[in-house]
Structure formats: structure tokens, C-alpha cells
């Protein structure tokens, strides 16, 4: 791959200032949006790959973590599995998956490898955030719910899940953005998506190819931003009204936390520990 | 570089003889060293930017949206594309790998540092003021140490993700262990793949555990006393082990 970079470095050096203009022209040209290699098709492929991966990850990860969180079991295990998951590079899963399933046999195999890689990327954050979101709900809240005569299932559904929505959704949002960004490597295995522009652009070894790289990068970044915004709206819709009102009141009262979901218990000092000990 | 790898048994996942060759050992060593240098470089650079930025955010809360929003936008650009975009300007140098990776660490580092600083209780600040500390002393002697567990959690996440993301840099001819993994993409070259994968995972887990240890040494007050065993204490996650929890996305709707 080295020479490609060298060629690119030379070829685009002369027309650097044109690149943005060329990219803009590329994106404005309506003909580029049509056809099997058009922008529209690539966006749809990209969305399809990402949505399938994220939805599958949610279906696999959320129910288990809800249950574990409610029982407050295996907390350390959940967190550690998650850390190990993050340590596995998706690119490695892609290559290993491809090796196991067979090389360049059918396009489907590329797609399966991509799917596995994205799933492994998506599951750990969702598991951790869901688990912690549920498990960190104060005991008093649960006790109150029990006192009101709710069954365990009802407590989970009507008390714990609504309270944990911000953190659960935070996990899903971060995951979704990462999946959209990482799905670009799908193109390396012929599975389509917006990474096609980037990979093809590199292969072309010319200024025109470089414009394609920029086009791909810009489109993926936009798609990731749209994903983030849409899921943000979903989060707002799912957060119980009472919770929203309470937090807004908090913010209005001049609390340090203006943003509604910033009170994620990511690293709060342990309750009951003398805070000043740190200064000593 | 990759030419050295070629003569290998194509079927087995691990072929000791391949690893034993001097040329291949050189290759593995170089790749690992490059991986470590680039990871440490991007996290340190990220910290050099993130800590001052976070202090500014905490002092001027209006900056929060702008700083976190910017870091969030960087985070959405796929690394593959960013490497590609930089190659014409910075060539196939370390800089090309360092810039994107540093940008990616910013969101995690800034968010955790800001959260840590914001969580310092008001009474503690008052107490520091009462002791006659000026603003800078208060920051470095009181607030920063108290924010340390949160900052360390950020450093852990940033380091582990950087090690993973760096493998993709190989697709554009940059970076360490990804080069070994890449050789297996379109041909059977399994031993190289195994070595690359195992080393990058070992590097990630090793640095995570190492940083967790450092964090506990630097902030011993976060470690819960052992021995106090009530019914649930076993399963509770110590705050210093909570690195994995992802905070909310930056671009708030």
C-alpha cells in the first residue's frame, strides 16, 4: 500500500487548492447519485450494514444486561469482558473471519465477516452501559418500588429501565457512531458501503481518486452525525417526562450540570468516602 | 517489508518456525515498537491538548458545547478516511498516523477530565479557598487530584481504543501491528495474522491493566477496603474499574 500514498502525495501536490472545489463539484453532480455505484446506492448499503449490526447488537446485548443489572450479578465480569472486547481490533476480526470462512469465494462471505467485526465492536459498550445504568440505581428507589407492591418484573420495566434510559441510550449512540465509521472497512471485502469511495479512490492513484477519498470521508462523517442526532432525539423521546422536568429544574437552579445526561456515573468518587482525602 | 513474510506455511494458524526466523522477528519487533510509539504519542499529545481545554471548559462553561462538539465531530470521521486525507500533506510519516489518533482521543479525554473536575464538591472548593489557596493552587492541589480517577479512566479508554484503531492504519501503509494482520486479508497468511492479532490484544489488555494499577497507586483513596463483605459487595464494581462506561455522545440533540 505504501507506493499508493507516495503517488498520491506527488499527484495531488500540484492541485491541492482545487481539491475542495472538485469535491464540491463531485457532490453536486446529480449523475453521481444514480446507478449501482452511485452515491445513493452506497449510502443505502452503508446504512443497511450499520443498522443490521447495531440492531443485532441491541437484541443480543440489552436483554441479558438488563437482567444481570437487575440481579446485580457478574458486574466485574461484565465490565472486564467489555474491556477485552474493546481491545480486539475490528480489522483483526474482519481478516480472521475472512480466513476462517474462506477467501474471496462469494461476496456473502465478506459481508458475514464485516457483520461479525461490527457486532464485536458494538456489543461491549451496550452491555456495559446497560448493566451500569440499571445496577447503579439507588437501593432506596428499588425498596420504594417494592414497598408499593411492584413485582420484580414490574420494577425492572416501570422503574429501573426508565431511570436507566439516558445511560443505555448513551451506549447505543456511541456504538452506532462507531459502527457507521467502522463500516467503511466493509468495502475492503467487496461488501459495499461508503468505504468504496475511499478504497477505490486510493486504488486510482490520481487527483480524481483523491477527490473520491474526500467524498467518501465527508459522506461517512455526515452519516455519523445524522445517526448521532437521530438517536439523540430517540433518547429524548424515551426519557420519561418526569425525569426530564426534574433535570431541567436542576439545571435552572444553577446546578453545575446543564446537560441532562451528563450525570453518567462514569467515574464518580465512591459515596461515603471522605472527599478531602485527595487533597492530603 | 511484507515481502519478508511470504515464505510461510499457509494453512496453520501458528507456525513456530516462521516466528523463529530472524527477518520475521525483526518485522514483528519493528511493528510492535511502532505500535507502542504511535499509541503513547497520540495519547500524550491528546492529554496535552485535552487537559488545558478541559480546564478552560470548567472555568468558562459556555465553551463546553463548542469544545465537546468539535471533538465529537472529529470522532465521527472514519479513521481510514482521515489517514487518506492526510497522506498528500504529511506523506507516509508518523505524523499521518498521529494526527487522527490524537483527534480521536480528545473526545474521551476532554469528557472525562471535565466530568472529573465538575464532580469536585462545592464544599471542597470552599474549604480550599478557606485554606488560602489561590485559584491555581486549588486546581493543581485539590481539584486535579480529585478528578484523577476520572481522568485515568479516560486515559485507559483512549489507550485501548487507539491500539485497536491503529491496526486500520496499515490499510494506507502506516502503523505497526496492522501490517502483520493486513498480509492475511486477501491471501492465506495465517501465522502473521495470528501474531499481529495476539500482540495487539496483549498490548491493549496489558496497558489497560497497567494503567488501572497506576491509577490506583496515584489515587489510593478510590480503592475500597477489602474484607468488608456484605451480601453484594463482591459484585460491586470499584470506581477505579469503571473505565468501560461510555459517557453520552458529544453532539447533544
Coordinates of C-alpha atoms in Angstrom, one line a residue:
Chain A
X1 CA 0.0 0.0 0.0
X2 CA 3.0 2.3 0.5
X3 CA 3.5 3.3 -3.1
X4 CA -0.1 4.4 -3.4
X5 CA 0.5 7.0 -0.8
X6 CA 3.6 8.2 -2.4
X7 CA 1.9 8.6 -5.8
X8 CA -1.0 10.4 -4.2
X9 CA 1.4 12.7 -2.4
X10 CA 3.0 13.7 -5.7
X11 CA 0.0 13.9 -7.9
X12 CA -2.2 16.0 -5.6
X13 CA 0.6 18.3 -4.6
X14 CA 0.1 20.4 -7.7
X15 CA -3.6 20.8 -7.4
X16 CA -4.1 21.0 -3.7
X17 CA -6.3 24.1 -3.8
X18 CA -8.6 22.6 -6.4
X19 CA -9.5 19.6 -4.2
X20 CA -12.2 21.2 -2.3
X21 CA -13.7 22.7 -5.4
X22 CA -13.5 19.3 -7.2
X23 CA -15.1 17.6 -4.2
X24 CA -17.9 20.1 -4.2
X25 CA -18.4 19.6 -7.9
X26 CA -18.4 15.8 -7.5
X27 CA -21.1 16.1 -4.8
X28 CA -23.2 18.5 -6.8
X29 CA -23.2 16.4 -10.0
X30 CA -26.5 14.6 -9.9
X31 CA -25.4 11.8 -12.2
X32 CA -23.1 10.7 -9.4
X33 CA -26.1 9.8 -7.3
X34 CA -27.6 7.3 -9.7
X35 CA -26.7 3.7 -10.7
X36 CA -25.3 0.7 -8.8
X37 CA -22.1 2.6 -8.0
X38 CA -23.8 5.9 -7.3
X39 CA -23.7 7.8 -4.0
X40 CA -27.3 6.8 -3.2
X41 CA -26.7 3.1 -3.5
X42 CA -23.5 3.4 -1.4
X43 CA -25.3 5.3 1.3
X44 CA -28.1 2.7 1.4
X45 CA -25.6 -0.1 1.6
X46 CA -23.8 1.6 4.4
X47 CA -26.9 2.3 6.3
X48 CA -28.0 -1.3 5.8
X49 CA -24.8 -2.8 7.1
X50 CA -24.7 -0.4 10.1
X51 CA -28.4 -0.8 11.0
X52 CA -28.3 -4.6 10.9
X53 CA -25.1 -4.7 13.1
X54 CA -26.5 -2.2 15.7
X55 CA -29.9 -3.8 15.9
X56 CA -28.4 -7.3 16.2
X57 CA -26.1 -6.0 18.9
X58 CA -29.0 -4.4 20.8
X59 CA -31.1 -7.6 20.5
X60 CA -28.3 -9.7 21.8
X61 CA -26.9 -7.4 24.5
X62 CA -29.7 -5.4 26.1
X63 CA -31.9 -8.2 27.5
X64 CA -29.0 -10.0 29.1
X65 CA -27.5 -6.9 30.6
X66 CA -30.9 -5.7 31.9
X67 CA -31.4 -9.0 33.7
X68 CA -27.8 -9.0 35.1
X69 CA -28.2 -5.4 36.1
X70 CA -31.4 -6.1 37.9
X71 CA -29.9 -9.0 39.7
X72 CA -26.6 -7.0 40.1
X73 CA -24.6 -10.1 39.3
X74 CA -21.4 -10.6 37.5
X75 CA -20.7 -6.8 37.5
X76 CA -16.9 -7.2 37.4
X77 CA -17.2 -9.8 34.7
X78 CA -19.4 -7.7 32.5
X79 CA -17.1 -4.7 32.8
X80 CA -14.0 -6.8 32.1
X81 CA -15.4 -8.7 29.2
X82 CA -16.3 -5.3 27.8
X83 CA -12.8 -4.1 28.2
X84 CA -11.4 -7.1 26.4
X85 CA -13.9 -6.6 23.7
X86 CA -12.7 -3.1 23.1
X87 CA -9.1 -4.4 22.9
X88 CA -9.9 -6.7 19.9
X89 CA -9.4 -4.6 16.8
X90 CA -12.3 -4.9 14.3
X91 CA -9.9 -5.0 11.5
X92 CA -8.5 -8.2 13.0
X93 CA -11.9 -9.8 13.3
X94 CA -12.5 -8.9 9.7
X95 CA -9.4 -10.6 8.5
X96 CA -9.7 -13.6 10.7
X97 CA -13.3 -14.1 9.8
X98 CA -12.4 -14.0 6.2
X99 CA -9.7 -16.5 6.7
X100 CA -12.0 -18.9 8.5
X101 CA -14.9 -18.5 6.2
X102 CA -12.8 -18.8 3.1
X103 CA -11.2 -16.2 0.9
X104 CA -12.9 -14.4 -1.9
X105 CA -15.4 -17.2 -2.5
X106 CA -18.6 -15.2 -2.6
X107 CA -19.5 -11.6 -1.7
X108 CA -21.7 -13.0 1.1
X109 CA -18.6 -14.2 3.0
X110 CA -17.2 -10.7 3.0
X111 CA -20.5 -9.5 4.3
X112 CA -20.5 -12.1 7.1
X113 CA -17.0 -11.1 8.2
X114 CA -17.9 -7.5 8.3
X115 CA -21.0 -8.2 10.3
X116 CA -19.1 -10.2 12.8
X117 CA -16.5 -7.5 13.2
X118 CA -19.1 -4.8 13.7
X119 CA -21.1 -6.9 16.1
X120 CA -18.0 -7.4 18.2
X121 CA -17.4 -3.7 18.2
X122 CA -21.0 -2.9 19.1
X123 CA -21.8 -5.3 21.9
X124 CA -19.4 -4.4 24.7
X125 CA -20.3 -0.8 25.1
X126 CA -24.0 -1.6 25.1
X127 CA -23.6 -4.3 27.7
X128 CA -21.6 -2.1 30.0
X129 CA -23.7 0.9 29.8
X130 CA -27.0 -1.0 30.2
X131 CA -25.6 -3.0 33.1
X132 CA -24.2 0.0 34.9
X133 CA -27.3 2.1 34.1
X134 CA -29.5 -0.5 35.9
X135 CA -27.2 -1.6 38.6
X136 CA -26.3 1.9 39.8
X137 CA -29.9 2.9 40.6
X138 CA -30.0 3.5 44.4
X139 CA -31.4 0.9 46.7
X140 CA -33.9 3.3 48.1
X141 CA -35.6 3.6 44.8
X142 CA -35.9 -0.2 44.5
X143 CA -37.1 -0.5 48.0
X144 CA -39.7 2.2 47.5
X145 CA -41.0 0.3 44.4
X146 CA -41.1 -3.0 46.4
X147 CA -43.0 -1.2 49.1
X148 CA -45.6 -0.1 46.6
X149 CA -46.1 -3.7 45.8
X150 CA -44.5 -4.0 42.4
X151 CA -43.2 -7.4 41.3
X152 CA -39.6 -7.7 40.3
X153 CA -40.6 -7.7 36.6
X154 CA -42.6 -4.5 37.2
X155 CA -39.7 -2.9 39.0
X156 CA -37.4 -3.6 36.0
X157 CA -39.9 -2.4 33.4
X158 CA -41.5 0.5 35.2
X159 CA -38.8 1.9 37.4
X160 CA -35.3 0.7 36.5
X161 CA -35.4 0.9 32.7
X162 CA -36.9 4.4 32.5
X163 CA -34.4 5.6 35.0
X164 CA -31.5 4.0 33.1
X165 CA -32.6 5.2 29.6
X166 CA -30.1 8.0 29.4
X167 CA -27.1 5.8 30.1
X168 CA -28.4 2.9 28.0
X169 CA -29.0 5.2 25.1
X170 CA -25.6 6.8 25.5
X171 CA -24.1 3.4 25.0
X172 CA -26.2 2.8 21.9
X173 CA -25.4 6.2 20.4
X174 CA -21.7 5.9 20.9
X175 CA -21.8 2.4 19.5
X176 CA -23.9 3.4 16.5
X177 CA -21.5 6.2 15.6
X178 CA -18.5 3.9 15.8
X179 CA -20.3 1.3 13.7
X180 CA -21.1 3.8 11.0
X181 CA -17.4 5.0 11.0
X182 CA -16.0 1.5 11.0
X183 CA -18.4 0.1 8.4
X184 CA -16.0 1.8 5.9
X185 CA -13.7 -1.2 6.1
X186 CA -16.5 -3.3 4.6
X187 CA -15.5 -2.1 1.2
X188 CA -12.2 -3.8 1.6
X189 CA -14.0 -7.1 1.3
X190 CA -16.3 -6.1 -1.5
X191 CA -19.3 -5.6 0.8
X192 CA -20.1 -2.1 -0.5
X193 CA -20.9 0.9 1.5
X194 CA -19.3 4.4 1.5
X195 CA -15.9 2.9 2.1
X196 CA -16.0 2.0 -1.6
X197 CA -15.2 5.6 -2.4
X198 CA -12.2 5.7 -0.1
X199 CA -10.8 2.3 -1.2
X200 CA -11.4 3.0 -4.9
X201 CA -10.0 6.5 -4.5
X202 CA -6.8 5.0 -3.1
X203 CA -6.6 2.4 -5.9
X204 CA -7.0 5.0 -8.6
X205 CA -3.8 6.8 -7.7
X206 CA -4.7 10.2 -9.1
X207 CA -6.1 13.5 -8.1
X208 CA -9.5 12.3 -9.2
X209 CA -9.2 9.3 -7.0
X210 CA -8.2 11.6 -4.1
X211 CA -11.4 13.6 -4.6
X212 CA -13.3 10.3 -4.2
X213 CA -11.5 9.7 -0.9
X214 CA -12.6 13.1 0.4
X215 CA -16.2 12.4 -0.9
X216 CA -16.3 9.1 1.0
X217 CA -14.9 10.7 4.1
X218 CA -17.3 13.6 4.1
X219 CA -20.3 11.4 3.4
X220 CA -19.4 8.9 6.2
X221 CA -18.9 11.8 8.6
X222 CA -22.2 13.3 7.7
X223 CA -23.9 9.9 8.1
X224 CA -22.4 9.5 11.6
X225 CA -23.5 13.0 12.6
X226 CA -27.1 12.3 11.4
X227 CA -27.0 9.0 13.3
X228 CA -25.9 10.8 16.5
X229 CA -28.6 13.5 16.1
X230 CA -31.4 11.0 15.3
X231 CA -30.5 8.8 18.3
X232 CA -30.4 11.9 20.4
X233 CA -34.0 12.6 19.5
X234 CA -34.9 9.0 20.2
X235 CA -33.2 9.3 23.6
X236 CA -35.2 12.4 24.4
X237 CA -38.4 10.7 23.4
X238 CA -37.7 7.7 25.5
X239 CA -36.6 9.6 28.6
X240 CA -39.6 9.8 31.0
X241 CA -41.2 13.3 31.1
X242 CA -40.9 13.5 34.9
X243 CA -37.2 12.8 34.6
X244 CA -36.7 15.5 32.0
X245 CA -38.7 18.0 34.1
X246 CA -36.7 17.2 37.2
X247 CA -33.4 17.6 35.4
X248 CA -34.4 20.8 33.8
X249 CA -35.4 22.2 37.2
X250 CA -32.0 21.1 38.5
X251 CA -30.2 22.9 35.6
X252 CA -32.3 26.0 36.1
X253 CA -31.4 26.1 39.8
X254 CA -27.8 26.7 38.8
X255 CA -26.5 23.2 39.2
X256 CA -23.2 22.5 37.5
X257 CA -24.8 20.0 35.2
X258 CA -26.6 21.9 32.5
X259 CA -26.8 18.9 30.1
X260 CA -29.5 16.4 31.0
X261 CA -27.5 13.3 30.6
X262 CA -24.1 14.2 31.9
X263 CA -24.6 12.6 35.3
X264 CA -23.5 9.3 34.0
X265 CA -21.9 7.5 36.9
X266 CA -18.7 7.0 34.8
X267 CA -16.2 7.9 37.5
X268 CA -17.9 9.4 40.4
X269 CA -16.0 9.2 43.7
X270 CA -17.4 6.4 45.9
X271 CA -20.2 7.7 48.1
X272 CA -19.2 7.9 51.7
X273 CA -15.5 8.3 51.1
X274 CA -14.1 11.5 52.6
X275 CA -13.7 13.7 49.5
X276 CA -10.9 15.8 51.1
X277 CA -8.7 12.8 51.4
X278 CA -7.5 13.6 47.9
X279 CA -6.0 16.9 48.9
X280 CA -3.9 15.3 51.7
Chain B
X1 CA 8.6 -5.1 4.3
X2 CA 5.8 -7.5 3.7
X3 CA 7.9 -9.5 1.3
X4 CA 9.7 -11.0 4.2
X5 CA 6.6 -12.7 5.4
X6 CA 5.9 -14.6 2.2
X7 CA 7.6 -17.9 2.8
X8 CA 5.3 -19.4 5.3
X9 CA 3.1 -22.4 5.8
X10 CA -0.2 -21.1 4.6
X11 CA -2.6 -23.4 6.4
X12 CA -1.6 -23.3 10.1
X13 CA -2.7 -20.5 12.4
X14 CA 0.6 -20.7 14.1
X15 CA 3.9 -21.8 12.7
X16 CA 6.7 -21.6 15.2
X17 CA 9.4 -21.8 12.5
X18 CA 8.0 -18.7 10.8
X19 CA 8.2 -16.8 14.0
X20 CA 11.7 -18.1 14.7
X21 CA 13.2 -16.6 11.5
X22 CA 15.4 -13.6 12.2
X23 CA 13.9 -11.5 9.4
X24 CA 10.4 -12.1 10.7
X25 CA 11.4 -11.4 14.3
X26 CA 12.8 -8.1 13.1
X27 CA 9.5 -7.4 11.4
X28 CA 7.4 -8.3 14.5
X29 CA 9.7 -6.3 16.7
X30 CA 9.6 -3.2 14.5
X31 CA 5.8 -3.4 14.1
X32 CA 5.3 -3.7 17.9
X33 CA 7.6 -0.9 18.6
X34 CA 5.9 1.3 16.1
X35 CA 2.5 0.4 17.6
X36 CA 3.7 1.4 21.1
X37 CA 5.3 4.6 19.9
X38 CA 2.3 5.8 18.0
X39 CA -0.1 4.8 20.8
X40 CA 1.9 6.6 23.5
X41 CA 2.4 9.5 21.2
X42 CA -1.2 10.1 20.4
X43 CA -2.4 9.7 24.0
X44 CA 0.2 12.0 25.4
X45 CA -0.5 14.6 22.6
X46 CA -4.2 14.2 23.3
X47 CA -3.6 14.9 27.0
X48 CA -1.5 17.9 26.3
X49 CA -4.5 19.3 24.4
X50 CA -7.3 17.9 26.5
X51 CA -6.2 19.0 29.9
X52 CA -5.9 22.7 29.2
X53 CA -9.1 22.6 27.1
X54 CA -10.9 20.9 30.0
X55 CA -9.7 23.5 32.5
X56 CA -10.9 26.2 30.1
X57 CA -14.3 24.5 29.8
X58 CA -14.7 24.2 33.6
X59 CA -13.8 27.9 34.1
X60 CA -15.9 29.1 31.2
X61 CA -18.9 26.7 30.9
X62 CA -20.0 28.4 27.8
X63 CA -17.1 26.8 25.9
X64 CA -18.4 23.3 26.8
X65 CA -20.7 22.9 23.8
X66 CA -18.1 24.2 21.4
X67 CA -15.2 22.1 22.7
X68 CA -17.2 18.9 23.1
X69 CA -19.0 19.4 19.8
X70 CA -15.7 19.9 17.9
X71 CA -14.2 16.8 19.5
X72 CA -17.4 14.9 18.7
X73 CA -17.2 15.9 15.0
X74 CA -13.6 14.6 14.8
X75 CA -14.8 11.4 16.3
X76 CA -17.3 10.8 13.5
X77 CA -14.7 11.0 10.7
X78 CA -13.7 7.4 9.9
X79 CA -10.0 6.8 10.6
X80 CA -9.5 5.2 7.2
X81 CA -10.6 8.4 5.5
X82 CA -8.6 10.7 7.8
X83 CA -5.4 8.8 7.1
X84 CA -6.2 9.0 3.4
X85 CA -6.8 12.8 3.6
X86 CA -3.6 13.4 5.4
X87 CA -1.2 11.4 3.2
X88 CA -0.8 14.0 0.5
X89 CA 0.1 16.6 3.1
X90 CA 2.2 14.7 5.5
X91 CA 3.4 11.8 3.4
X92 CA 3.8 8.3 4.9
X93 CA 5.2 9.6 8.1
X94 CA 4.3 9.1 11.7
X95 CA 2.5 12.4 11.7
X96 CA -0.1 11.0 9.3
X97 CA -1.0 8.3 11.9
X98 CA -0.6 10.6 14.9
X99 CA -2.9 13.4 13.9
X100 CA -6.1 11.3 13.5
X101 CA -5.4 9.2 16.5
X102 CA -4.8 12.3 18.7
X103 CA -8.0 13.8 17.4
X104 CA -9.9 10.7 18.4
X105 CA -8.5 10.6 21.9
X106 CA -9.7 14.2 22.5
X107 CA -13.4 13.4 22.9
X108 CA -12.8 10.7 25.5
X109 CA -10.1 12.7 27.4
X110 CA -11.9 16.0 27.5
X111 CA -15.2 14.5 28.5
X112 CA -13.7 12.5 31.4
X113 CA -11.5 15.4 32.6
X114 CA -14.4 17.8 32.5
X115 CA -16.6 15.3 34.3
X116 CA -13.9 14.7 36.9
X117 CA -13.4 18.4 37.6
X118 CA -17.1 19.2 37.7
X119 CA -17.7 16.4 40.2
X120 CA -15.4 18.1 42.8
X121 CA -17.9 19.1 45.5
X122 CA -18.5 22.7 46.1
X123 CA -17.6 22.3 49.8
X124 CA -14.2 21.1 48.9
X125 CA -13.6 24.2 46.7
X126 CA -14.8 26.3 49.6
X127 CA -12.5 24.5 52.0
X128 CA -9.6 25.0 49.7
X129 CA -10.4 28.7 49.4
X130 CA -10.7 28.9 53.1
X131 CA -7.2 27.5 53.5
X132 CA -6.0 30.4 51.5
X133 CA -5.1 28.6 48.3
X134 CA -5.3 30.7 45.1
X135 CA -7.0 29.5 42.0
X136 CA -4.1 27.8 40.5
X137 CA -3.1 26.1 43.8
X138 CA -6.7 25.0 44.2
X139 CA -6.7 23.5 40.7
X140 CA -3.5 21.6 41.0
X141 CA -3.5 20.6 44.6
X142 CA -7.2 19.8 45.1
X143 CA -9.3 19.6 42.0
X144 CA -6.9 17.8 39.7
X145 CA -6.1 15.0 42.3
X146 CA -9.8 14.6 42.9
X147 CA -10.5 14.4 39.2
X148 CA -7.7 11.9 38.7
X149 CA -9.8 8.7 38.8
X150 CA -12.0 10.1 36.0
X151 CA -9.0 11.3 34.0
X152 CA -7.3 7.9 34.4
X153 CA -10.5 6.2 33.2
X154 CA -10.3 8.4 30.1
X155 CA -6.7 7.6 29.5
X156 CA -7.5 3.9 29.7
X157 CA -10.3 4.0 27.2
X158 CA -8.3 6.3 24.9
X159 CA -5.3 4.0 25.0
X160 CA -7.1 0.8 24.4
X161 CA -9.2 2.3 21.5
X162 CA -6.1 3.8 20.0
X163 CA -4.3 0.5 20.0
X164 CA -7.3 -1.0 18.1
X165 CA -7.7 1.8 15.7
X166 CA -4.1 1.9 14.8
X167 CA -4.4 -1.5 13.1
X168 CA -6.5 0.1 10.4
X169 CA -3.7 2.5 9.6
X170 CA -2.0 -0.4 7.9
X171 CA -4.5 -0.2 5.1
X172 CA -2.8 3.0 4.0
X173 CA 0.7 1.8 4.7
X174 CA 1.1 3.2 8.1
X175 CA 1.5 1.9 11.6
X176 CA 2.5 -1.1 13.4
X177 CA 0.9 -4.5 14.0
X178 CA -1.9 -3.9 11.5
X179 CA 0.8 -4.5 8.8
X180 CA 1.0 -8.1 10.0
X181 CA -2.8 -8.5 10.1
X182 CA -3.1 -6.9 6.6
X183 CA -1.0 -9.6 5.0
X184 CA -3.8 -12.1 5.7
X185 CA -6.6 -10.0 4.1
X186 CA -6.5 -11.4 0.6
X187 CA -4.3 -14.5 0.9
X188 CA -3.8 -17.2 3.4
X189 CA -1.0 -15.9 5.7
X190 CA -2.3 -17.1 9.0
X191 CA 0.7 -17.1 11.2
X192 CA 1.4 -13.4 10.5
X193 CA -2.3 -12.6 11.2
X194 CA -2.2 -14.6 14.5
X195 CA 0.9 -12.8 15.7
X196 CA -0.4 -9.4 14.8
X197 CA -3.8 -10.0 16.5
X198 CA -2.4 -11.6 19.6
X199 CA 0.2 -8.9 20.1
X200 CA -2.2 -6.1 19.6
X201 CA -4.7 -7.6 22.0
X202 CA -2.0 -8.3 24.5
X203 CA -0.8 -4.7 24.2
X204 CA -4.3 -3.4 24.7
X205 CA -5.1 -5.6 27.8
X206 CA -1.6 -5.1 29.2
X207 CA -1.8 -1.3 29.0
X208 CA -5.3 -1.3 30.4
X209 CA -4.3 -3.4 33.4
X210 CA -1.1 -1.4 33.8
X211 CA -2.9 1.9 33.7
X212 CA -5.5 0.7 36.1
X213 CA -2.7 -0.2 38.5
X214 CA -1.0 3.2 38.0
X215 CA -4.4 4.9 38.6
X216 CA -4.9 3.1 41.9
X217 CA -1.4 4.0 43.0
X218 CA -1.9 7.6 42.2
X219 CA -5.3 7.7 43.8
X220 CA -5.3 5.2 46.6
X221 CA -8.4 6.6 48.2
X222 CA -10.5 5.2 45.4
X223 CA -9.7 1.6 46.4
X224 CA -12.3 0.1 48.6
X225 CA -11.2 -1.6 51.7
X226 CA -11.2 -5.4 51.3
X227 CA -12.6 -7.6 54.0
X228 CA -15.8 -5.7 54.4
X229 CA -18.0 -8.4 52.8
X230 CA -21.7 -7.8 52.9
X231 CA -24.0 -9.7 50.6
X232 CA -23.5 -7.7 47.5
X233 CA -20.0 -6.3 47.9
X234 CA -18.4 -8.9 45.8
X235 CA -20.2 -7.9 42.7
X236 CA -19.9 -4.2 43.1
X237 CA -17.6 -2.5 40.6
X238 CA -14.9 -0.4 42.2
X239 CA -14.9 3.1 40.8
X240 CA -11.4 2.6 39.5
X241 CA -12.6 -0.3 37.4
X242 CA -15.4 1.7 35.8
X243 CA -13.4 2.8 32.8
X244 CA -15.7 1.0 30.5
X245 CA -18.8 3.1 30.9
X246 CA -19.2 5.3 27.9
X247 CA -20.5 8.8 28.6
X248 CA -23.1 10.4 26.4
X249 CA -22.3 11.3 22.8
X250 CA -20.9 14.8 22.3
X251 CA -23.4 16.2 19.8
X252 CA -26.3 16.6 22.1
X253 CA -29.6 16.9 20.2

